[in-house]
Amino acid sequence: MNKYFFLLVLVFFMISCTASRNEPQTITHLSLFDTTWNLVEINQKVIDTAKATKKPRIQFSKKEMKATGSNGCNSFFANFDTVEARLSFGPVGATRMACQDWMENEMAFLAMLQAAQRYAIDGYTLLIMDGNGQEIGKFLAAD
């Protein structure tokens, strides 16, 4: 009887080990740097990018400590500073194309950068927060 019980436990153990090997691997954290982050939300409001002339996105260069990207209409660049989870941007420079249907989102994007104080990365998501810890920007890592 004990022999069969032991064999039964052994079989269940082997099956459980095999099943866990076939589960997909998940990334717990991507790096802020050298990842293209596509805009999803500003101030917890989903942004419809259908009217954007360019995909709103941001990239952080560790070597140059410069953020670059597009706010949906214009390209931008700014120096940034980060220590642990703190994040702040210097003055933002941008091209000056007029995009009438996107102007409100463009202004909100630039205001988000200026208000940024902290960030967090969870899996494929980058969250940018203000000084009160309120989420003001949400980005997803590009494929």
GROMACS .gro file of C-alpha atoms in nm:
model
  143
    1MET     CA    1   0.000   0.000   0.000
    2ASN     CA    2   0.277   0.243   0.090
    3LYS     CA    3   0.453   0.155  -0.233
    4TYR     CA    4   0.151   0.259  -0.442
    5PHE     CA    5   0.101   0.576  -0.244
    6PHE     CA    6   0.466   0.670  -0.298
    7LEU     CA    7   0.438   0.601  -0.674
    8LEU     CA    8   0.121   0.807  -0.695
    9VAL     CA    9   0.286   1.103  -0.519
   10LEU     CA   10   0.591   1.070  -0.745
   11VAL     CA   11   0.376   1.072  -1.061
   12PHE     CA   12   0.185   1.384  -0.946
   13PHE     CA   13   0.514   1.555  -0.863
   14MET     CA   14   0.659   1.479  -1.207
   15ILE     CA   15   0.342   1.601  -1.383
   16SER     CA   16   0.339   1.927  -1.187
   17CYS     CA   17   0.706   1.993  -1.269
   18THR     CA   18   0.647   1.929  -1.639
   19ALA     CA   19   0.338   2.154  -1.650
   20SER     CA   20   0.519   2.449  -1.494
   21ARG     CA   21   0.794   2.432  -1.756
   22ASN     CA   22   0.542   2.490  -2.036
   23GLU     CA   23   0.398   2.810  -1.884
   24PRO     CA   24   0.500   3.131  -2.061
   25GLN     CA   25   0.780   3.332  -1.908
   26THR     CA   26   0.689   3.684  -1.800
   27ILE     CA   27   0.914   3.985  -1.778
   28THR     CA   28   0.883   4.147  -1.439
   29HIS     CA   29   1.053   4.475  -1.530
   30LEU     CA   30   1.187   4.636  -1.843
   31SER     CA   31   1.446   4.911  -1.826
   32LEU     CA   32   1.345   5.275  -1.852
   33PHE     CA   33   1.637   5.312  -2.090
   34ASP     CA   34   1.662   5.197  -2.450
   35THR     CA   35   1.295   5.097  -2.465
   36THR     CA   36   1.040   5.269  -2.686
   37TRP     CA   37   0.736   5.354  -2.472
   38ASN     CA   38   0.407   5.418  -2.655
   39LEU     CA   39   0.156   5.653  -2.492
   40VAL     CA   40  -0.169   5.497  -2.368
   41GLU     CA   41  -0.312   5.745  -2.115
   42ILE     CA   42  -0.267   6.100  -1.992
   43ASN     CA   43  -0.417   6.186  -1.653
   44GLN     CA   44  -0.583   5.842  -1.648
   45LYS     CA   45  -0.771   5.919  -1.971
   46VAL     CA   46  -0.720   5.678  -2.263
   47ILE     CA   47  -0.577   5.865  -2.561
   48ASP     CA   48  -0.721   5.783  -2.903
   49THR     CA   49  -0.422   5.813  -3.134
   50ALA     CA   50  -0.626   5.789  -3.458
   51LYS     CA   51  -0.589   6.164  -3.518
   52ALA     CA   52  -0.219   6.175  -3.431
   53THR     CA   53   0.016   6.234  -3.722
   54LYS     CA   54   0.290   6.034  -3.543
   55LYS     CA   55   0.266   5.764  -3.277
   56PRO     CA   56   0.301   5.936  -2.937
   57ARG     CA   57   0.603   5.779  -2.771
   58ILE     CA   58   0.911   5.842  -2.563
   59GLN     CA   59   1.260   5.693  -2.539
   60PHE     CA   60   1.519   5.754  -2.266
   61SER     CA   61   1.889   5.752  -2.353
   62LYS     CA   62   2.104   5.662  -2.052
   63LYS     CA   63   2.422   5.766  -2.231
   64GLU     CA   64   2.300   6.118  -2.316
   65MET     CA   65   2.042   6.148  -2.033
   66LYS     CA   66   1.802   6.281  -2.296
   67ALA     CA   67   1.442   6.187  -2.365
   68THR     CA   68   1.322   6.198  -2.725
   69GLY     CA   69   1.006   6.105  -2.903
   70SER     CA   70   0.682   6.233  -3.045
   71ASN     CA   71   0.385   6.390  -2.870
   72GLY     CA   72   0.157   6.279  -3.152
   73CYS     CA   73   0.220   6.579  -3.373
   74ASN     CA   74   0.566   6.716  -3.306
   75SER     CA   75   0.897   6.557  -3.222
   76PHE     CA   76   1.040   6.660  -2.885
   77PHE     CA   77   1.355   6.631  -2.679
   78ALA     CA   78   1.444   6.712  -2.320
   79ASN     CA   79   1.718   6.637  -2.074
   80PHE     CA   80   1.601   6.432  -1.779
   81ASP     CA   81   1.726   6.330  -1.439
   82THR     CA   82   1.647   6.007  -1.260
   83VAL     CA   83   1.762   5.859  -0.932
   84GLU     CA   84   1.591   5.539  -0.820
   85ALA     CA   85   1.219   5.602  -0.886
   86ARG     CA   86   1.245   5.981  -0.919
   87LEU     CA   87   1.214   6.135  -1.265
   88SER     CA   88   1.221   6.496  -1.377
   89PHE     CA   89   1.258   6.668  -1.711
   90GLY     CA   90   1.437   6.987  -1.806
   91PRO     CA   91   1.292   7.234  -2.055
   92VAL     CA   92   1.129   7.058  -2.351
   93GLY     CA   93   1.221   7.150  -2.708
   94ALA     CA   94   0.989   7.054  -2.992
   95THR     CA   95   0.924   7.108  -3.359
   96ARG     CA   96   0.633   7.343  -3.435
   97MET     CA   97   0.397   7.175  -3.680
   98ALA     CA   98   0.030   7.264  -3.643
   99CYS     CA   99  -0.202   6.971  -3.583
  100GLN     CA  100  -0.546   7.114  -3.516
  101ASP     CA  101  -0.715   6.786  -3.423
  102TRP     CA  102  -0.437   6.690  -3.184
  103MET     CA  103  -0.347   7.019  -3.011
  104GLU     CA  104  -0.522   6.940  -2.681
  105ASN     CA  105  -0.340   6.605  -2.651
  106GLU     CA  106  -0.009   6.765  -2.746
  107MET     CA  107  -0.040   7.025  -2.471
  108ALA     CA  108  -0.141   6.758  -2.217
  109PHE     CA  109   0.161   6.545  -2.319
  110LEU     CA  110   0.404   6.834  -2.270
  111ALA     CA  111   0.240   6.931  -1.938
  112MET     CA  112   0.275   6.569  -1.822
  113LEU     CA  113   0.650   6.579  -1.886
  114GLN     CA  114   0.689   6.902  -1.692
  115ALA     CA  115   0.484   6.769  -1.396
  116ALA     CA  116   0.668   6.434  -1.376
  117GLN     CA  117   0.833   6.357  -1.042
  118ARG     CA  118   0.836   5.977  -1.021
  119TYR     CA  119   0.803   5.668  -1.236
  120ALA     CA  120   0.737   5.298  -1.199
  121ILE     CA  121   0.772   5.008  -1.440
  122ASP     CA  122   0.552   4.704  -1.401
  123GLY     CA  123   0.604   4.443  -1.669
  124TYR     CA  124   0.554   4.620  -2.002
  125THR     CA  125   0.396   4.933  -1.847
  126LEU     CA  126   0.566   5.262  -1.761
  127LEU     CA  127   0.375   5.487  -1.522
  128ILE     CA  128   0.469   5.851  -1.471
  129MET     CA  129   0.348   6.021  -1.154
  130ASP     CA  130   0.339   6.378  -1.028
  131GLY     CA  131   0.468   6.497  -0.689
  132ASN     CA  132   0.150   6.376  -0.516
  133GLY     CA  133   0.190   6.025  -0.654
  134GLN     CA  134  -0.099   6.068  -0.898
  135GLU     CA  135  -0.062   5.878  -1.225
  136ILE     CA  136  -0.030   6.138  -1.502
  137GLY     CA  137   0.105   5.921  -1.783
  138LYS     CA  138   0.084   5.558  -1.886
  139PHE     CA  139   0.296   5.402  -2.161
  140LEU     CA  140   0.335   5.049  -2.295
  141ALA     CA  141   0.660   4.906  -2.426
  142ALA     CA  142   0.665   4.882  -2.805
  143ASP     CA  143   0.668   4.534  -2.960
   0.00000   0.00000   0.00000
